[in-house]
Short mmCIF file of C-alpha atoms and ligand atoms in Angstrom, two decimals:
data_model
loop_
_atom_site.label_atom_id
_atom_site.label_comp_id
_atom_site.label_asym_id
_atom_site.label_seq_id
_atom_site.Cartn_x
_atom_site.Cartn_y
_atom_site.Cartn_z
CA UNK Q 1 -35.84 -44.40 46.18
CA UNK Q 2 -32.29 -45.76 47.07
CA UNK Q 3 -29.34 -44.21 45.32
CA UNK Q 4 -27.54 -46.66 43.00
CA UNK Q 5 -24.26 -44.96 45.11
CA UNK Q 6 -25.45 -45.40 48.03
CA UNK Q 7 -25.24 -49.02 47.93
CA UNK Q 8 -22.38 -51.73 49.01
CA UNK Q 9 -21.99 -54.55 46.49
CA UNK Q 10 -23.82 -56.96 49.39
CA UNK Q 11 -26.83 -54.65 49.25
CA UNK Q 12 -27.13 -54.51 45.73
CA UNK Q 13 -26.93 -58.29 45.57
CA UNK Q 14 -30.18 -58.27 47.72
CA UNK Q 15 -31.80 -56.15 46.17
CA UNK Q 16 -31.59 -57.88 43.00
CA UNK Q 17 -31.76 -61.73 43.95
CA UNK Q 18 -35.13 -60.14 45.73
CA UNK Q 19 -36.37 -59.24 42.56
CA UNK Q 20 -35.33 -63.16 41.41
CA UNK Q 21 -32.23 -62.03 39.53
CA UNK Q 22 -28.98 -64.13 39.96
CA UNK Q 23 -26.41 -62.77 42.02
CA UNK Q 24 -24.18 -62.25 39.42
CA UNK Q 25 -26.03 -59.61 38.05
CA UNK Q 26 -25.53 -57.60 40.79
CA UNK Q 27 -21.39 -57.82 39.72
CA UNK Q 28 -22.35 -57.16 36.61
CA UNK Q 29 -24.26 -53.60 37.54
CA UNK Q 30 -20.95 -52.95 39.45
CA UNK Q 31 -18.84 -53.20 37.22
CA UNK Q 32 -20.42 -51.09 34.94
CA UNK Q 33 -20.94 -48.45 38.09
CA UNK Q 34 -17.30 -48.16 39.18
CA UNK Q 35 -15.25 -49.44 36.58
CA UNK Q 36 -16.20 -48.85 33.12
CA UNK Q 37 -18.21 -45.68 34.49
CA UNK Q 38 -21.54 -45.90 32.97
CA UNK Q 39 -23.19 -42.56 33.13
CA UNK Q 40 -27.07 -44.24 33.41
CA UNK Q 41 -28.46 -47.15 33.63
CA UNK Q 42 -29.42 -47.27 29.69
CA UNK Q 43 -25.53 -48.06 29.39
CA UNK Q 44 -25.02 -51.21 31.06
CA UNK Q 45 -26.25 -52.81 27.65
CA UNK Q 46 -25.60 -56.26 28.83
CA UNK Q 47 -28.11 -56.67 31.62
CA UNK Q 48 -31.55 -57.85 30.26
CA UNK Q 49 -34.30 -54.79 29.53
CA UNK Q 50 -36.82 -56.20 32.28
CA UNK Q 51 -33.79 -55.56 34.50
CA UNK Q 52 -32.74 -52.50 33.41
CA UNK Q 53 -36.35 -50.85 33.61
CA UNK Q 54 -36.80 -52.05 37.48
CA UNK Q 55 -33.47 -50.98 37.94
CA UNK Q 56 -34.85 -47.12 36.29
CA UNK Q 57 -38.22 -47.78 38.41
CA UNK Q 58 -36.74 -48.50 41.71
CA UNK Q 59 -32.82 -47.08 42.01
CA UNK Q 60 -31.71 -43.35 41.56
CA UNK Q 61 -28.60 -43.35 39.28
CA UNK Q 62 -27.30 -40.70 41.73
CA UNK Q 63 -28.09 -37.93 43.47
CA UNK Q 64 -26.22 -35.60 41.84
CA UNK Q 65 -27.26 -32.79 38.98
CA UNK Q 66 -25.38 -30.49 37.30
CA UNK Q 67 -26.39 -26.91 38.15
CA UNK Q 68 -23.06 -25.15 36.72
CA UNK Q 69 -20.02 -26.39 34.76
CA UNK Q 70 -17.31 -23.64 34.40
CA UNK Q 71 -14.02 -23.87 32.65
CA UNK Q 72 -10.53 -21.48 33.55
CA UNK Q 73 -9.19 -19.62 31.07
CA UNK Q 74 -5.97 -22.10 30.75
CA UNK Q 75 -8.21 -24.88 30.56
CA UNK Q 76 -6.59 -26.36 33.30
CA UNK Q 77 -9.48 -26.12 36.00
CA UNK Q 78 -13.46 -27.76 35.51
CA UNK Q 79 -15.30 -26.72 38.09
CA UNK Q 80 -18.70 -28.40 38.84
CA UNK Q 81 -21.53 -27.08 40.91
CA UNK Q 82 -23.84 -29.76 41.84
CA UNK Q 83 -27.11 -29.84 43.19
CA UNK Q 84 -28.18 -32.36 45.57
CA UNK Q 85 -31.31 -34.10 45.93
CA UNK Q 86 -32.58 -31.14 48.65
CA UNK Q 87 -31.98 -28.66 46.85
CA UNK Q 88 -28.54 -27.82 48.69
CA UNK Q 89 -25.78 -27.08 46.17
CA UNK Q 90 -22.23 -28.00 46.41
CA UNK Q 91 -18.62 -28.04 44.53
CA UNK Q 92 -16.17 -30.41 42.48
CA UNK Q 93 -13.29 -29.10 41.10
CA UNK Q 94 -10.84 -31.05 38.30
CA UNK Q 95 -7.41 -29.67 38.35
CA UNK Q 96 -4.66 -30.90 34.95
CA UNK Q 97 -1.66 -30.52 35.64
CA UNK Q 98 1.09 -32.18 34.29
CA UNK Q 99 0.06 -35.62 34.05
CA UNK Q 100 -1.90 -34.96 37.00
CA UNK Q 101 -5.59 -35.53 36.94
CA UNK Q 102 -6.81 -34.22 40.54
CA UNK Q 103 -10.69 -33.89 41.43
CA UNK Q 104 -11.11 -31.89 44.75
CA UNK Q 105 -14.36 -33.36 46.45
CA UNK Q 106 -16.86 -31.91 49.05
CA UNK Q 107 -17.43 -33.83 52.12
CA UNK Q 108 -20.43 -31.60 53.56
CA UNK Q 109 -22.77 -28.91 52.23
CA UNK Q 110 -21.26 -25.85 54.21
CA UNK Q 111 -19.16 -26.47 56.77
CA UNK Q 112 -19.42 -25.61 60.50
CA UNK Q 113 -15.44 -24.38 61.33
CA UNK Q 114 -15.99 -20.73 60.77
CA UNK Q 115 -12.85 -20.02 59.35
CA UNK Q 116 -12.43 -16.60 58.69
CA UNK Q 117 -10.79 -16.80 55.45
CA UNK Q 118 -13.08 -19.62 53.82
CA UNK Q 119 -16.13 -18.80 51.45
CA UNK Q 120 -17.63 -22.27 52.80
CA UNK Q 121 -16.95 -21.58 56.06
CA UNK Q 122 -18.42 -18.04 56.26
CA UNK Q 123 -22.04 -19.87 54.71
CA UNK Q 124 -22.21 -21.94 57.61
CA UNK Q 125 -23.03 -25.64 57.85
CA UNK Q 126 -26.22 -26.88 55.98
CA UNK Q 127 -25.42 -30.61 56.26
CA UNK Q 128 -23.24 -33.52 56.44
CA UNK Q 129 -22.98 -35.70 52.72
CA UNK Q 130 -23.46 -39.17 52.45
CA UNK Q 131 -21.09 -41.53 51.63
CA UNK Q 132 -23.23 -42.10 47.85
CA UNK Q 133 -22.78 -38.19 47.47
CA UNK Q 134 -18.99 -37.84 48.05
CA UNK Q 135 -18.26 -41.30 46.28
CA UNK Q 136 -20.88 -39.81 43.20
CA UNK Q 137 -18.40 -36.53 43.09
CA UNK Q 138 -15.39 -38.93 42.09
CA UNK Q 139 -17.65 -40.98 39.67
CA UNK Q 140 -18.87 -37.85 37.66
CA UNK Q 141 -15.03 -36.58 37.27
CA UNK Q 142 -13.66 -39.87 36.11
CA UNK Q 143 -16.69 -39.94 33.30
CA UNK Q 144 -15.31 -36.81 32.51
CA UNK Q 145 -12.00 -37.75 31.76
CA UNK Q 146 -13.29 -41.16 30.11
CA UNK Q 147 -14.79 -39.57 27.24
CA UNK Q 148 -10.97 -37.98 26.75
CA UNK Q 149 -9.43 -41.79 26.96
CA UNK Q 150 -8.50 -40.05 30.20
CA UNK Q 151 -8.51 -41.02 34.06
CA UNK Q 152 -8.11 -39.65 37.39
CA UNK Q 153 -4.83 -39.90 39.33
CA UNK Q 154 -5.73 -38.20 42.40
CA UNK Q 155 -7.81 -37.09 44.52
CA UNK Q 156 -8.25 -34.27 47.49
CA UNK Q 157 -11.21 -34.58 49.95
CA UNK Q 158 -10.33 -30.34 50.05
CA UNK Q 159 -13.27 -28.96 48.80
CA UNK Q 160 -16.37 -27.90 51.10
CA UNK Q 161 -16.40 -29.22 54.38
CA UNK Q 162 -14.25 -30.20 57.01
CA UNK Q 163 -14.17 -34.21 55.92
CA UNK Q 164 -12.99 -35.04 60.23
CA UNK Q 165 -16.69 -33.74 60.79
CA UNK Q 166 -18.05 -35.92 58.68
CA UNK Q 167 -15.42 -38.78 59.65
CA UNK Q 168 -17.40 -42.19 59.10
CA UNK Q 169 -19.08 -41.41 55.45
CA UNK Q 170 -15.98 -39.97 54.26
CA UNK Q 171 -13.89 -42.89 55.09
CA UNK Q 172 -16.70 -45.18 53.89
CA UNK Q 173 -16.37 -43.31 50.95
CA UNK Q 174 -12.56 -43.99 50.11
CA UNK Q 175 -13.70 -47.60 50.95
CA UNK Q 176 -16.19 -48.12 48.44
CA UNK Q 177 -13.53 -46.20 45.80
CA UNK Q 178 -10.48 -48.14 46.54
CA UNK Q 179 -12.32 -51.62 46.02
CA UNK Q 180 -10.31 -53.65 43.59
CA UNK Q 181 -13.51 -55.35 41.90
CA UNK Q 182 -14.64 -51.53 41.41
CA UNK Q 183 -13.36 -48.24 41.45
CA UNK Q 184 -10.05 -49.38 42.16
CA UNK Q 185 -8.25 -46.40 43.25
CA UNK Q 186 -5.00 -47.04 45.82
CA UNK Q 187 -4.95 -45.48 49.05
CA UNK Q 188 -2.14 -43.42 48.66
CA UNK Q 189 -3.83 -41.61 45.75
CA UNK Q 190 -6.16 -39.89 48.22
CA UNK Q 191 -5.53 -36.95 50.27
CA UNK Q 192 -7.81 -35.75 53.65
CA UNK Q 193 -7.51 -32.35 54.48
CA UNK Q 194 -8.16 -31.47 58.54
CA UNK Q 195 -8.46 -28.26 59.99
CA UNK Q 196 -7.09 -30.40 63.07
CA UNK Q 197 -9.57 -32.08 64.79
CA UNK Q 198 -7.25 -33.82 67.29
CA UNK Q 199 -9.25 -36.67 68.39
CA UNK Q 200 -10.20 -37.35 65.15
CA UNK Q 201 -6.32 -37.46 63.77
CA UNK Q 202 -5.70 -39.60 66.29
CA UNK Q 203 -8.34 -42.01 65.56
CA UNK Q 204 -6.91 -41.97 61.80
CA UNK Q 205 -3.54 -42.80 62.90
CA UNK Q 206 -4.88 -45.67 64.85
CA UNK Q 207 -6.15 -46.86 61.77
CA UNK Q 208 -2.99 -47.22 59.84
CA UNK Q 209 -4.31 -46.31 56.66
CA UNK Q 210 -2.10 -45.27 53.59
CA UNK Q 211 -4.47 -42.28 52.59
CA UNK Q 212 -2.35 -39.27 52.69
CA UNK Q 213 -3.00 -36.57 55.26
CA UNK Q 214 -2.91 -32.85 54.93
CA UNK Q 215 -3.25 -30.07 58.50
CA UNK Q 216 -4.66 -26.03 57.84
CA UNK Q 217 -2.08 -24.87 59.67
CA UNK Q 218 -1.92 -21.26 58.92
CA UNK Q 219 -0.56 -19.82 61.99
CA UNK Q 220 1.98 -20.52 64.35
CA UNK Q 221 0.94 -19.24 67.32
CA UNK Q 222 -2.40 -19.96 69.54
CA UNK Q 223 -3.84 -16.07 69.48
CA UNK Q 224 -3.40 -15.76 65.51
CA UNK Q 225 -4.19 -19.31 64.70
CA UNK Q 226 -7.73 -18.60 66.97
CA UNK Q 227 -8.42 -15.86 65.14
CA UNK Q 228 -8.42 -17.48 61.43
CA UNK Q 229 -9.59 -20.99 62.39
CA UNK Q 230 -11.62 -20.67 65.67
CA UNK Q 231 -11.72 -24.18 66.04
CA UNK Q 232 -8.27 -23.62 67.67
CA UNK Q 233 -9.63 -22.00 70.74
CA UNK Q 234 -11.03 -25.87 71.32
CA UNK Q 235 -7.99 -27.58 70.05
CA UNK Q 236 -4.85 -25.35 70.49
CA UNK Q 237 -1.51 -25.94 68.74
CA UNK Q 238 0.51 -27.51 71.71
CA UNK Q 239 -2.28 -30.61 71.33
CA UNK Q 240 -2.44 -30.26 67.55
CA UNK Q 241 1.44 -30.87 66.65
CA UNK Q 242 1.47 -33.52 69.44
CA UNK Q 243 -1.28 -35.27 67.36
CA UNK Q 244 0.18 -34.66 64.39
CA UNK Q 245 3.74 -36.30 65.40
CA UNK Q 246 1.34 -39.48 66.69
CA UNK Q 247 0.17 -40.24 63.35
CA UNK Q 248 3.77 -39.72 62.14
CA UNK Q 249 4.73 -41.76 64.54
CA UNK Q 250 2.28 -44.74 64.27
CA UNK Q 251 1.91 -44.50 60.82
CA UNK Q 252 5.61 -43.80 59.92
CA UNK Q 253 4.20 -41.82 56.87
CA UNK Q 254 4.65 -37.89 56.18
CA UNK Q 255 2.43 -35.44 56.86
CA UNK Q 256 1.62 -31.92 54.83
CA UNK Q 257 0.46 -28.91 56.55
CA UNK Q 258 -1.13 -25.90 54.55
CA UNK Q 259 -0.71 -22.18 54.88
CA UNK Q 260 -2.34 -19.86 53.18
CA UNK Q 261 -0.16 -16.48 52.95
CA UNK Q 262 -2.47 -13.61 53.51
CA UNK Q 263 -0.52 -10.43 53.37
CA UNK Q 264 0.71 -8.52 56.72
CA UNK Q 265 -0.99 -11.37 59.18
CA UNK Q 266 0.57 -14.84 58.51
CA UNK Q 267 3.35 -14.37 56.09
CA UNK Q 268 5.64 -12.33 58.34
CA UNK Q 269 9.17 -13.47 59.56
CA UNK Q 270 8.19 -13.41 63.06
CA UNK Q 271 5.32 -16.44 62.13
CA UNK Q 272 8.33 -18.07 60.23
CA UNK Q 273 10.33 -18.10 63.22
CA UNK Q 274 7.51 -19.18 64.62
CA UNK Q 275 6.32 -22.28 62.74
CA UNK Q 276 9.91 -23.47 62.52
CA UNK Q 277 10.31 -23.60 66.38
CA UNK Q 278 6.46 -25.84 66.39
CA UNK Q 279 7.91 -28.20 63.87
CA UNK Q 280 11.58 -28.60 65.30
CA UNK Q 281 12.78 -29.85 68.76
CA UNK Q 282 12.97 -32.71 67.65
CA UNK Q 283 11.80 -32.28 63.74
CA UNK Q 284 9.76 -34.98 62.16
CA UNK Q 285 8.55 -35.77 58.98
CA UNK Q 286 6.68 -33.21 57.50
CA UNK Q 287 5.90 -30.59 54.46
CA UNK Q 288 4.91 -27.57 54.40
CA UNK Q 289 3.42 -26.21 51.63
CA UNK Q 290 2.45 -22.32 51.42
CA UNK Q 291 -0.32 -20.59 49.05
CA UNK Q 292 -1.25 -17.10 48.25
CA UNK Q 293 -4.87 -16.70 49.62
CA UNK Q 294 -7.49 -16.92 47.00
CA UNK Q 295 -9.44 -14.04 48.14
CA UNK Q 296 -12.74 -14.32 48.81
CA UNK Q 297 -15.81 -11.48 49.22
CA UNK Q 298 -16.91 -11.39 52.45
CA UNK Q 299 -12.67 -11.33 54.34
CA UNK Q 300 -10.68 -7.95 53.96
CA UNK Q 301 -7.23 -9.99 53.86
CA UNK Q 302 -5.30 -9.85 50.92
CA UNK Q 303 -2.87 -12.58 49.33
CA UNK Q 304 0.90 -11.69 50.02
CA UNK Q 305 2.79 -10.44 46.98
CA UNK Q 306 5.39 -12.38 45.47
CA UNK Q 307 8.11 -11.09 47.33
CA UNK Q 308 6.61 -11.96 50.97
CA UNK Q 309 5.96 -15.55 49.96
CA UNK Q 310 9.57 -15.77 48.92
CA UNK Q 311 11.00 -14.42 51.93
CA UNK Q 312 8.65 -16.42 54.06
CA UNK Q 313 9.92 -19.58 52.35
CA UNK Q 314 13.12 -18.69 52.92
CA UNK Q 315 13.31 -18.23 56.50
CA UNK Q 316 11.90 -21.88 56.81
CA UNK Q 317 14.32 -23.56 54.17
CA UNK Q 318 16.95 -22.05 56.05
CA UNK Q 319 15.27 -23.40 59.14
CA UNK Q 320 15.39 -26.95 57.29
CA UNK Q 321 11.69 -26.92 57.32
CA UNK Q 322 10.46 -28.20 53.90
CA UNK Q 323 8.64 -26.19 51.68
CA UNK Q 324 6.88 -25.91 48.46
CA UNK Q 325 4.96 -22.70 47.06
CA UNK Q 326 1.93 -24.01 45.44
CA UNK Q 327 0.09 -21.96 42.45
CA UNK Q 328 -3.51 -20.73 42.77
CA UNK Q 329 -5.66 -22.56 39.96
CA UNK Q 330 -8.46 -21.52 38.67
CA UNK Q 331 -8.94 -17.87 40.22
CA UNK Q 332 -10.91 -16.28 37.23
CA UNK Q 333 -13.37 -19.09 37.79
CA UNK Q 334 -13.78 -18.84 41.79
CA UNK Q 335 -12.20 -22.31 42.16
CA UNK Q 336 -11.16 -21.64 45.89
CA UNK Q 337 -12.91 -23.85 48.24
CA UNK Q 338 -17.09 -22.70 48.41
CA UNK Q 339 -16.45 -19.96 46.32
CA UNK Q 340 -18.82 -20.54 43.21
CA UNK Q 341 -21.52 -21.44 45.56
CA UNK Q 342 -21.03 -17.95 47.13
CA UNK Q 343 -20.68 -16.57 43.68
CA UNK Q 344 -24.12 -17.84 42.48
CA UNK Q 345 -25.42 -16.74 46.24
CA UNK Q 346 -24.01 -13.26 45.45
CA UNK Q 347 -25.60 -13.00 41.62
CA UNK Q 348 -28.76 -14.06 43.13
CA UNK Q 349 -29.15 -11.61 45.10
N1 SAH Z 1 -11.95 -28.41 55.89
C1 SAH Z 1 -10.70 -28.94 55.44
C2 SAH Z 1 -10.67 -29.22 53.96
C3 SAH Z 1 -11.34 -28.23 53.06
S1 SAH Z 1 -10.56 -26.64 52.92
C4 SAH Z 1 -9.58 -28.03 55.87
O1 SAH Z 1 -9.84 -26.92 56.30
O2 SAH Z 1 -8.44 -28.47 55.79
C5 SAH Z 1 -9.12 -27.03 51.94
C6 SAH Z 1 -7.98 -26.08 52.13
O3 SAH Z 1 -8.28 -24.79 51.56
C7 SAH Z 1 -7.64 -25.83 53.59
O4 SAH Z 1 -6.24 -25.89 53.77
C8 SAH Z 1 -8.15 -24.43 53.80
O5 SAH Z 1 -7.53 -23.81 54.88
C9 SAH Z 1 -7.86 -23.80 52.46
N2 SAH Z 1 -8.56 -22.55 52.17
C10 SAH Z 1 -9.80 -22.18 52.53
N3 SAH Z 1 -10.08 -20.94 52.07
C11 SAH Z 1 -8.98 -20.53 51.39
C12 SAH Z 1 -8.65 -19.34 50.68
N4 SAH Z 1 -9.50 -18.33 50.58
N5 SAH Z 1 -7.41 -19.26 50.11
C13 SAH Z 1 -6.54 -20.28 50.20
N6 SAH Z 1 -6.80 -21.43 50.85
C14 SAH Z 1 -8.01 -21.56 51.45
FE1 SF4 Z 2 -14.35 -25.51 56.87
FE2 SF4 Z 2 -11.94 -26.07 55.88
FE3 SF4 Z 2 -13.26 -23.83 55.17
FE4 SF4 Z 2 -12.27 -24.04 57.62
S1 SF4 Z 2 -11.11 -23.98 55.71
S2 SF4 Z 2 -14.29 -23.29 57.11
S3 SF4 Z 2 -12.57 -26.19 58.02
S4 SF4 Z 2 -13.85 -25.91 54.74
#
């Protein structure tokens, strides 16, 4: 059985004029679907009952269950674990802040990068989602904030999986959400997070797209960066920043890298200097925004202290590299990327 999420508006449309509906119905289930985010198929009360129970009998409303909904302390982070239609589990966080309604989506079930610091990537990769499943993630946090008179703002394909792995349904998923006759959401309300995948960044510059793009830098030199993110030994920094200026370049829009401060290996002076000589000569637009690591079980690094983040930011604003310390949401509720998942894998045991 097809999921409803699964389908493009032309393939719903056949579906239903096969079943010797008018087209328009097929509009009509849209609508309901991706803008006024109907949770079932029992709530698009307009279409006809014969409709709605061959709709029930023949199309999945999703693929997605709930398996665990957890709350922070603050109230500020929902975290959702989901289990998919195998059995395979994975996360969606909702972050408020300010006026800021961020979900943080999955793009695969595991992920296959290995690096060392990431609860998803130390699980390994299971599989890649489909374009249904990461657009479903989106769907389930804007019903969410419906029932509040609320509504997303933005949202951060940063949760499990590296999305440039998974290149095609991701993108086809910020397709199907930025459609104006559904979901609606503008391109620069997205952000993709890469652990650098170089011939996949430049394949998104090429495109020209307004989505926002964020680079795991973490490390500013070839033997430390291989030693968090292995996928460096295959794509090294020298090729990395030169792909990174080409989608500046071609796209003429700013780019973020990330940096997770773990205490005594990336947050030293000498990796300051460091990333401040990759980034200059000549400088380009870019941000740089440093977080204490959210620690996970299975990695014996520890997040730098208050003090070392402060000096680390210093060294680059005085290097006229931009910078913003971000806060850690959601720790008491494992909201770091995989990190409920491994939770649940850890009770279980
Ligand atoms: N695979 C993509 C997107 C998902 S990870 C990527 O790696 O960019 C989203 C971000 O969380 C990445 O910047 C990643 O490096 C970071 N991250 C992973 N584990 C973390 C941890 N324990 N503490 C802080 N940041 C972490
Ligand atoms: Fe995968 Fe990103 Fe985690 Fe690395 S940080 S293992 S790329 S999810």
């Amino acid at each position: 059985m097809p999921s409803l999420f699964e389908l493009s508006l032309p393939d719903l449309t056949a579906l239903v004029t096969g079943w010797g509906q008018p087209a328009f119905r097929a509009k009509q289930i849209w609508g309901w679907a991706y803008q006024r985010l109907a949770p079932s198929f029992d709530a698009m009360t307009d279409l006809p009952k014969d409709l709605r129970q061959r709709l029930k009998a023949e199309v999945q409303f999703g693929a997605l269950t709930q398996a665990l909904d957890v709350h922070s302390r603050d109230g500020g982070t929902n975290k959702v674990l989901f289990r998919l239609a195998d059995g395979r589990q994975i996360e969606t966080v909702l972050m408020h802040y300010d006026r800021r309604r961020t979900a943080c989506i999955s793009t695969q079930a595991g992920c296959a990068m290995g690096c060392v610091f990431c609860a998803t990537g130390q699980m390994g990769f299971d599989r890649n989602l489909t374009p249904g499943e990461i657009v479903e993630q989106v769907l389930w946090m804007g019903r969410l904030l419906k029932k509040k008179d609320d509504a997303l703002s933005n949202v951060v394909i940063m949760g499990m999986g590296e999305p440039f792995h998974n290149y095609a349904a991701t993108l086809a998923a910020v397709d199907r959400l930025e459609d104006p006759d559904g979901f609606a959401f503008g391109a620069r309300r997205f952000t993709v997070s890469t652990v650098g995948l170089v011939p996949m960044i430049e394949k998104f510059a090429g495109e020209h797209r307004q989505v926002n793009l964020a680079v795991s830098l973490h490390a500013a030199t070839d033997d430390l960066r291989s030693e968090l993110l292995p996928i460096n030994k295959k794509y090294p920094l020298n090729a990395l920043i030169a792909a990174c200026r080409q989608y500046v370049a071609a796209t003429g829009r700013r780019l973020t890298f990330e940096w997770a401060l773990i205490e005594g290996k990336n947050d030293t002076p000498a990796q300051a200097q460091a990333l401040i000589k990759l980034l200059s000569h000549p400088k380009f637009p870019c941000h740089v925004n440093v977080i204490p690591l959210n620690p996970p079980h299975d990695y014996a690094g520890a997040a730098s202290t208050r003090e070392r983040v402060a000096a680390f930011k210093e060294i680059l604003d005085a290097g006229g590299i931009p910078c913003t310390v971000r806060v850690r949401r959601g720790i008491d509720i494992n909201a770091g990327c995989g990190q409920l998942r491994a939770s649940q894998i850890e009770n279980a045991k």
